[in-house]
Coordinates of C-alpha atoms and ligand atoms in Angstrom, one line a residue:
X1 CA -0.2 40.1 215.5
X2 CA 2.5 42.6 215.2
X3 CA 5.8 41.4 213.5
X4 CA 7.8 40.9 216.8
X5 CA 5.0 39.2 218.0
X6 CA 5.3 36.7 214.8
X7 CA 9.1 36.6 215.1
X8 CA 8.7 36.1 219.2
X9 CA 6.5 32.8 218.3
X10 CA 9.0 31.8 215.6
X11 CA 11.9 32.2 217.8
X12 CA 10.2 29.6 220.5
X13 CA 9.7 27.3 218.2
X14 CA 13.2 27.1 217.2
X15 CA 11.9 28.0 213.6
X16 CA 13.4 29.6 210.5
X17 CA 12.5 33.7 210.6
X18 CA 11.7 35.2 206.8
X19 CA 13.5 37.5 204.9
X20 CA 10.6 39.9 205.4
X21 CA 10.7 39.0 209.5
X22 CA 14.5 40.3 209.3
X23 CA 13.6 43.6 207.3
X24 CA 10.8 44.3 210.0
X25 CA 13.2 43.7 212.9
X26 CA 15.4 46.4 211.5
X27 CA 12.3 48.7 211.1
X28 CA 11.0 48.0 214.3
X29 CA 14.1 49.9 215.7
X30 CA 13.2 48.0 219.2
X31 CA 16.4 47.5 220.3
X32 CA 16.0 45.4 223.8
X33 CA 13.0 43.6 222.4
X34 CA 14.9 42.2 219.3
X35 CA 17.8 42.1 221.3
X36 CA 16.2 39.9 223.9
X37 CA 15.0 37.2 221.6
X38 CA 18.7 37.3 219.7
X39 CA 20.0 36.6 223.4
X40 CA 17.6 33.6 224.1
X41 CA 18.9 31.8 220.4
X42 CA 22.2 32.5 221.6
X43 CA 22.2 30.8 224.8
X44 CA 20.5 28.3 223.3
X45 CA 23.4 27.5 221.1
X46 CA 25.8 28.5 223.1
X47 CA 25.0 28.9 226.8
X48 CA 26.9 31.6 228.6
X49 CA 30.3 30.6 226.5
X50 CA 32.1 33.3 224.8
X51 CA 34.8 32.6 222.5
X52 CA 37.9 34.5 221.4
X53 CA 41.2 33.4 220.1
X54 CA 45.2 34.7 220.7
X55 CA 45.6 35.3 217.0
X56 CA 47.8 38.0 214.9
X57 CA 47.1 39.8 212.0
X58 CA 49.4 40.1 209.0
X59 CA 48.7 42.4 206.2
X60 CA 51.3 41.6 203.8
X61 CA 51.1 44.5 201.2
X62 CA 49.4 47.1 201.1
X63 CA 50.0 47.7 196.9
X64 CA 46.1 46.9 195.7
X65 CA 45.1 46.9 191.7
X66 CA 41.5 47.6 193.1
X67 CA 40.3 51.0 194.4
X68 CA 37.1 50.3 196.3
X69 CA 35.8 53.6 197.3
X70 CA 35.5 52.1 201.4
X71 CA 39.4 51.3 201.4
X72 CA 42.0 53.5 203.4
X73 CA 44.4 50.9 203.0
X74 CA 45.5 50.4 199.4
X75 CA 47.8 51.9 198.1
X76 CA 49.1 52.3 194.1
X77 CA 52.9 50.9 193.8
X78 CA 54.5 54.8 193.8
X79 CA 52.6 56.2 196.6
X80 CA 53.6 57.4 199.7
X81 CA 52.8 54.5 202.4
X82 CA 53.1 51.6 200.1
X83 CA 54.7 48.8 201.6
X84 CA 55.4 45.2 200.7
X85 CA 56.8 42.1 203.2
X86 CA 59.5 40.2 202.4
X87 CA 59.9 36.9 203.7
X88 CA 61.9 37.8 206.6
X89 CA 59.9 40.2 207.9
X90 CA 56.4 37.7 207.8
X91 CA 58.8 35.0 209.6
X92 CA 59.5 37.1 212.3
X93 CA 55.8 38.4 212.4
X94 CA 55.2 34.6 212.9
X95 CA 57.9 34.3 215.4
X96 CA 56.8 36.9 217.9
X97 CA 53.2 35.2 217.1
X98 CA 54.5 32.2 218.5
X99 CA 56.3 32.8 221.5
X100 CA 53.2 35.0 222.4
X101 CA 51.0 32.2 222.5
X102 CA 49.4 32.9 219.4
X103 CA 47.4 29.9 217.3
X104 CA 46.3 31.9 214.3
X105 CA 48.0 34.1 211.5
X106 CA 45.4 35.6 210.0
X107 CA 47.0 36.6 206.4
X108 CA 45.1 39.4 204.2
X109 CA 46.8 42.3 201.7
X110 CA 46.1 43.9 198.8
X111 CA 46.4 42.4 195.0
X112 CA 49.5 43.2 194.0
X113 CA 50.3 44.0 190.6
X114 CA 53.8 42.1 190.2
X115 CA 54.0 39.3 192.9
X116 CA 54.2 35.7 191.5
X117 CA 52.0 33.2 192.9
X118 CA 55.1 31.4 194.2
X119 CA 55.4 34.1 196.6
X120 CA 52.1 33.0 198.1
X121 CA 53.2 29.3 198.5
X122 CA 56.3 30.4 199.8
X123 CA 54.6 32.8 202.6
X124 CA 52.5 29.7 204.0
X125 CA 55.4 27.3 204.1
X126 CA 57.1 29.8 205.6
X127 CA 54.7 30.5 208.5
X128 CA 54.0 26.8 208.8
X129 CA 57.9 26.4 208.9
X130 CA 57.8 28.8 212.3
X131 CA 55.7 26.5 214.0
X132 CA 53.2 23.9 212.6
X133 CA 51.0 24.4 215.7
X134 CA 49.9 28.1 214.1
X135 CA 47.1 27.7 211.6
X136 CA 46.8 29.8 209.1
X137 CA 43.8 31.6 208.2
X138 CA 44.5 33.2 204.5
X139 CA 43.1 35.0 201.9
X140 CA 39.8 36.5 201.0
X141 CA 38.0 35.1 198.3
X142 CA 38.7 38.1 196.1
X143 CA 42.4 37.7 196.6
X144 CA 42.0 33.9 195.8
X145 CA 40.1 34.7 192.6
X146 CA 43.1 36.9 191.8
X147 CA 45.8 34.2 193.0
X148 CA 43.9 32.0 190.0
X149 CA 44.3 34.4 187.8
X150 CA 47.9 35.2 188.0
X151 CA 48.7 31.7 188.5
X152 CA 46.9 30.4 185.2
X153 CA 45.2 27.3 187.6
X154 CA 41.4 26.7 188.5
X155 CA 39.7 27.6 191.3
X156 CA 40.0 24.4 193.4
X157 CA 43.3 23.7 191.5
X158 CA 45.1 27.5 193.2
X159 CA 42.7 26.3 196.4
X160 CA 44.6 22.6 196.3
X161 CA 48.1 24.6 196.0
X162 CA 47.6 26.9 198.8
X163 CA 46.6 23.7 201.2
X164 CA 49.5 21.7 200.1
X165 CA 51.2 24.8 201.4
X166 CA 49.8 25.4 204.8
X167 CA 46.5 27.0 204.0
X168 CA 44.4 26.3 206.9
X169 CA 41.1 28.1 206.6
X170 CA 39.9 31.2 205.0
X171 CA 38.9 34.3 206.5
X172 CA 35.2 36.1 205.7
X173 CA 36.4 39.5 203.8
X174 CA 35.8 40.7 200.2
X175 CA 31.9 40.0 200.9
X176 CA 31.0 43.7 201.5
X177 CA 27.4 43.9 200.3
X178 CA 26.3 40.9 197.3
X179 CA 23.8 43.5 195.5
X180 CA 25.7 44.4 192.3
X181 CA 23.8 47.9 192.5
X182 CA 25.4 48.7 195.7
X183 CA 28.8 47.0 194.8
X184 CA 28.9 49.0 191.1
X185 CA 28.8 52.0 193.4
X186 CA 31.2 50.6 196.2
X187 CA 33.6 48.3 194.4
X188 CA 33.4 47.9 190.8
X189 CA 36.9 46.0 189.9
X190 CA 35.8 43.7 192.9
X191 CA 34.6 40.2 192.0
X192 CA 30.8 40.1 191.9
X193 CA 29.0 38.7 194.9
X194 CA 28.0 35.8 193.3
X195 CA 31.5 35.1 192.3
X196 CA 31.9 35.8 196.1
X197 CA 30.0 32.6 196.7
X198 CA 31.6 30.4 194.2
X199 CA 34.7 30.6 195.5
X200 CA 33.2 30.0 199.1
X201 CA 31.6 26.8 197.9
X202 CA 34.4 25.6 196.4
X203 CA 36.5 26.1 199.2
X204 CA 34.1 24.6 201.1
X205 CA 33.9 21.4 198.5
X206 CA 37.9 21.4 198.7
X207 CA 37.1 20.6 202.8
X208 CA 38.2 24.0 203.6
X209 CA 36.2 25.9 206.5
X210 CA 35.8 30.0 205.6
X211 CA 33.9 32.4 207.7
X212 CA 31.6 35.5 205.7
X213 CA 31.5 38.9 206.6
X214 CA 29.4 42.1 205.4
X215 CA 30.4 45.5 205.5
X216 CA 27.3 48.0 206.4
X217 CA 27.0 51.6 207.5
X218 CA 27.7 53.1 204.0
X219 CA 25.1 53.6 201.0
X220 CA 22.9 49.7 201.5
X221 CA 19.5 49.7 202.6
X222 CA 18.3 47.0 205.0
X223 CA 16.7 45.5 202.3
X224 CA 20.2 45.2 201.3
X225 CA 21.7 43.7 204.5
X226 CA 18.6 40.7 204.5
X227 CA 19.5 40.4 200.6
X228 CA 23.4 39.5 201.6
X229 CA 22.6 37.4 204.7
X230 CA 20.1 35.5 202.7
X231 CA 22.7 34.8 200.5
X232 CA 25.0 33.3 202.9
X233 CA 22.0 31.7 204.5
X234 CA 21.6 29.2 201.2
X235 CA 25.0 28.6 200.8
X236 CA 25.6 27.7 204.1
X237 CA 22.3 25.4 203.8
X238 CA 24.2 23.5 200.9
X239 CA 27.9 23.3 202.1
X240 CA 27.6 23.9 206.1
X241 CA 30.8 25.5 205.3
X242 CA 30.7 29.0 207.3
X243 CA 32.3 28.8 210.7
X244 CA 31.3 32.5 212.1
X245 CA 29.4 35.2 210.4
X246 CA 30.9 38.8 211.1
X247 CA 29.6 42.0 210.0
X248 CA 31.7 44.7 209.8
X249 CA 30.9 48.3 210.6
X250 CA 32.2 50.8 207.8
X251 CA 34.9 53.2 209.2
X252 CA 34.8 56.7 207.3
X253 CA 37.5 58.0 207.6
X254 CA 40.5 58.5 204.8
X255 CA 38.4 56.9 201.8
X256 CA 36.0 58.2 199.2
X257 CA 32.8 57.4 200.9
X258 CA 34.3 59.0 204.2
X259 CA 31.9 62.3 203.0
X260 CA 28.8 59.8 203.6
X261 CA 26.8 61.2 206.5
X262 CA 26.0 57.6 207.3
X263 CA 22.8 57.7 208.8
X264 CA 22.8 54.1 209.8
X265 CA 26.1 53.8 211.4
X266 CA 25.8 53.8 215.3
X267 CA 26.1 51.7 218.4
X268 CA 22.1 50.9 218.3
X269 CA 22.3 49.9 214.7
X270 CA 25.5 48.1 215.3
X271 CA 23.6 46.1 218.0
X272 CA 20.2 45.7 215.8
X273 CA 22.7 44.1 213.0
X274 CA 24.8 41.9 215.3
X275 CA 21.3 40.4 217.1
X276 CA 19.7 40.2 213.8
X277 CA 22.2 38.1 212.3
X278 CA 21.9 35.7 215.2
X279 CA 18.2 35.4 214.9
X280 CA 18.3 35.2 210.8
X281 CA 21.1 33.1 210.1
X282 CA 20.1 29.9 212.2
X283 CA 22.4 27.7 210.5
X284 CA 25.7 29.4 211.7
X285 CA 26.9 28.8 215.3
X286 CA 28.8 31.5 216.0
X287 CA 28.1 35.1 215.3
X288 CA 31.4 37.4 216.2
X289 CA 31.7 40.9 217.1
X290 CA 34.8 42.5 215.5
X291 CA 36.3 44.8 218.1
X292 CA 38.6 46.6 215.9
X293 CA 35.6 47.9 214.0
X294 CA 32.8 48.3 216.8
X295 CA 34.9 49.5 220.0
X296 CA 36.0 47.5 222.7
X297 CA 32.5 48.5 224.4
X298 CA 30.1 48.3 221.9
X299 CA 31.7 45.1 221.2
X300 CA 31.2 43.8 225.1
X301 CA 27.2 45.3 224.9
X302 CA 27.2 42.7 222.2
X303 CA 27.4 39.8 224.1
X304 CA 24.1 40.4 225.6
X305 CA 22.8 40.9 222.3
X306 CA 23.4 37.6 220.5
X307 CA 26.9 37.7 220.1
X308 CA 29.0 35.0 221.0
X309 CA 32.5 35.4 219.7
X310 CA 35.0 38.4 219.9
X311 CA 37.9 37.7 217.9
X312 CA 41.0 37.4 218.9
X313 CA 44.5 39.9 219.8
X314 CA 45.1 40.8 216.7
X315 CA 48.2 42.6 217.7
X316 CA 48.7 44.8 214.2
X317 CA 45.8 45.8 212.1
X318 CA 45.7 48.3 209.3
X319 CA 42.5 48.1 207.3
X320 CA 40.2 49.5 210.2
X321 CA 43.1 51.9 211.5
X322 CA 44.1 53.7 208.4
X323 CA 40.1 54.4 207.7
X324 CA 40.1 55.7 211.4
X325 CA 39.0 53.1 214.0
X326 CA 39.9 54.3 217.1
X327 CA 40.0 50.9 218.6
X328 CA 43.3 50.1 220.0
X329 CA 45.5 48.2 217.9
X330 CA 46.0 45.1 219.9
X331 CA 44.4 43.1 223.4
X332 CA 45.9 41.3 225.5
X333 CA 44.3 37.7 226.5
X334 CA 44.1 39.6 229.9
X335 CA 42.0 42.3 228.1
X336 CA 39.6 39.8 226.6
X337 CA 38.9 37.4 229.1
X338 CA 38.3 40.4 231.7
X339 CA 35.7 41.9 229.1
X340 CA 34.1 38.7 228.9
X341 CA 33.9 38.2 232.2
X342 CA 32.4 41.7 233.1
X343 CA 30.0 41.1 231.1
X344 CA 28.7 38.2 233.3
X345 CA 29.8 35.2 230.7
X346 CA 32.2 32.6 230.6
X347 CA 35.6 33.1 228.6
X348 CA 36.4 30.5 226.1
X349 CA 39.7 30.1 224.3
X350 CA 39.1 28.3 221.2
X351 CA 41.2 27.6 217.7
X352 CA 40.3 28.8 214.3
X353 CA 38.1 25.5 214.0
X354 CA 36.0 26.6 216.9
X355 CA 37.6 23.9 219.3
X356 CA 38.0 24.4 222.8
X357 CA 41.2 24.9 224.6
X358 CA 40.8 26.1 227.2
X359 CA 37.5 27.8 229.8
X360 CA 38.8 30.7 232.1
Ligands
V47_1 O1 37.2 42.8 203.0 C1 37.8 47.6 204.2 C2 36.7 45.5 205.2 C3 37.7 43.5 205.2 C4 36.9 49.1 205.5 O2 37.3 36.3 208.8 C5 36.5 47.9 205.9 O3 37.8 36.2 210.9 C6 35.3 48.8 207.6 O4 37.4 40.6 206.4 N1 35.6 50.1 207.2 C7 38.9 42.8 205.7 N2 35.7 47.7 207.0 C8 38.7 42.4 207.2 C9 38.0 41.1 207.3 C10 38.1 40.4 208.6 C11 38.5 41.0 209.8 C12 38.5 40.3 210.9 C13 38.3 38.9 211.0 C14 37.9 38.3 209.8 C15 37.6 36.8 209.9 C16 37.8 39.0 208.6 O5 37.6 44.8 205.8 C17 37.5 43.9 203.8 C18 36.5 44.9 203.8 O6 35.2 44.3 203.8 N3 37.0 47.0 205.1 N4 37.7 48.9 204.4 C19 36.4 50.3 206.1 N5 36.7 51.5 205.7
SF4_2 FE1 42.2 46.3 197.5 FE2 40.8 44.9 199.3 FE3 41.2 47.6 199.6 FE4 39.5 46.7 197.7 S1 39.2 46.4 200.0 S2 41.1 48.3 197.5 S3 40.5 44.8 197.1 S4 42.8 46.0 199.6

């Protein structure tokens, strides 16, 4: 029986593929085949609903101690570019939020050398103080291993702080790829991918929901991408924790690895990775395609490929820009629920919890 065959049966049965199934869907390259069975696990999960949120980024510094070699954004204190908020100007960020319709802040920035960890109480109070109908989605797990360092506190006792505060949820970034061969050549001042999943489980444990990314398209192998999502896989098995898995397509331009000829980036192998994900990772319901990163139309091909979730409006957003996306910067609710519908499914507006507000 070939291995699409075996996955085929698997996939029927409503049973749990292998790590080897995964790496022999990628081989396969047989995009509409694995792309079909991805599309028959979605709708079994999901029917013909696909969500999105009215949600705005803020990306409060740019000023970053690290220096992964995928990052346009970061920026060293003196350089040309750097910037840093003030409260003021993440209030009225929160303000326009708000009167647009928004229900998310998603909150993500460099680690800046010199900011107390006050500051990052006082940003989710005020936010919260705006409007306590806006959650807010904060902080990547590397930035809340860095919060615990500067503030002198535990893991759950910074993670206890920050909820007191307003922290709602945390979003999926920092994961990149878990292999530490891969990360020593991507990231080496990041966290290591295990401490990657510490944090996520103790977020989880301190009743906190997070979501998990993985940014492909650079120097990891396949092997590689089944190696992280296995990863997530377990935890997710022991905390049921993870809300949405998204992977994120590496952007080339303006950063060190820019010179890359990436042979695996594309709109086939952004596909393969999206529906692969839905059929490996059985235990997350919702599998998103990040616009920002793919295109607004590979992004739409997606949700007949497995995908059921396309973020939200986003309205500023500077990590994928500055390394070249040439998404726009912002969609409407118009935009979305048009793309949604063109694509023959049902627009859903949910919450960053995943509940539903409202069907179009
Ligand atoms: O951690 C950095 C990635 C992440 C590049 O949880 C890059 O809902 C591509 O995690 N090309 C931050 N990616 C963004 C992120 C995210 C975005 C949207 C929604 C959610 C969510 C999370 O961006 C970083 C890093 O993995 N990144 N540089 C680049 N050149
Ligand atoms: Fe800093 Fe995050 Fe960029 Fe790495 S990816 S340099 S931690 S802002």
């Amino acid at each position: 029986m070939s291995s699409l065959e075996t996955v085929r049966k698997k996939i029927a049965a409503a049973e749990r593929i292998t790590d080897a199934d995964a790496l022999s869907l990628f081989e396969s390259r047989d995009l509409l085949a694995v792309g079909e069975l991805a599309a028959v696990a979605n709708a079994r999960k999901n029917g013909r609903r696909v969500f999105f949120n009215v949600n705005r980024h803020i990306n409060h510094t740019n000023i970053c101690v690290n220096q992964c070699k995928f990052c346009a954004f970061s920026k060293t204190t003196d350089e040309p570019g750097a910037y840093c908020y003030d409260l003021d100007e993440i209030r009225n960020r929160a303000i326009e939020a708000a009167e647009q319709g928004a229900t998310e802040i998603h909150i993500v920035g460099g680690l800046h050398p010199d900011l107390p960890f006050d500051f990052y109480l006082e940003m989710l109070r005020t936010v919260r103080g705006v409007s306590p109908a806006l959650h807010i989605k904060a902080f990547t797990a590397v930035e809340i291993d860095y919060l615990a360092k500067i503030s002198g506190l535990s893991i759950p006792e910074t993670l206890a702080e920050l909820k007191e505060a307003g922290l709602g949820s945390l979003p999926g970034g920092g994961a990149e790829i878990f292999r530490q061969e891969i990360r020593d050549r991507l990231c080496p001042e990041k966290i290591s991918g295990e401490q990657w999943l510490k944090i996520m489980r103790a977020v989880h444990c301190a009743g906190l929901k997070s979501n998990a990314t993985m940014l492909y398209g650079h120097v990891e192998s396949y092997a590689d991408r089944v190696d992280h999502m296995r990863r997530l896989r377990e935890l997710q098995d022991e905390t049921g924790g993870f809300q949405v898995f998204i992977p994120l397509a590496f952007q080339k331009e303006n950063n060190p690895l820019g010179h890359l000829k990436n042979p695996m980036s594309g709109g086939v192998d952004d596909l393969m990775t999206l529906a692969i994900a839905r059929l490996y990772l059985d235990n997350f319901a919702n599998i998103k395609a990040y616009w920002v990163m793919l295109g607004e139309k590979i992004a739409q091909t997606s949700i007949c490929f497995g995908v059921n979730d396309l973020d939200g409006t986003v309205v500023e957003e500077k990590i994928g820009h500055d390394a070249g996306a040439g998404s726009p910067q912002s969609m409407t609710k118009d935009d979305i629920v048009t793309m949604i519908r063109k694509a023959g499914r049902i627009p859903v507006e949910r919450d960053t919890l995943y509940n539903e507000l409202r069907v179009y």
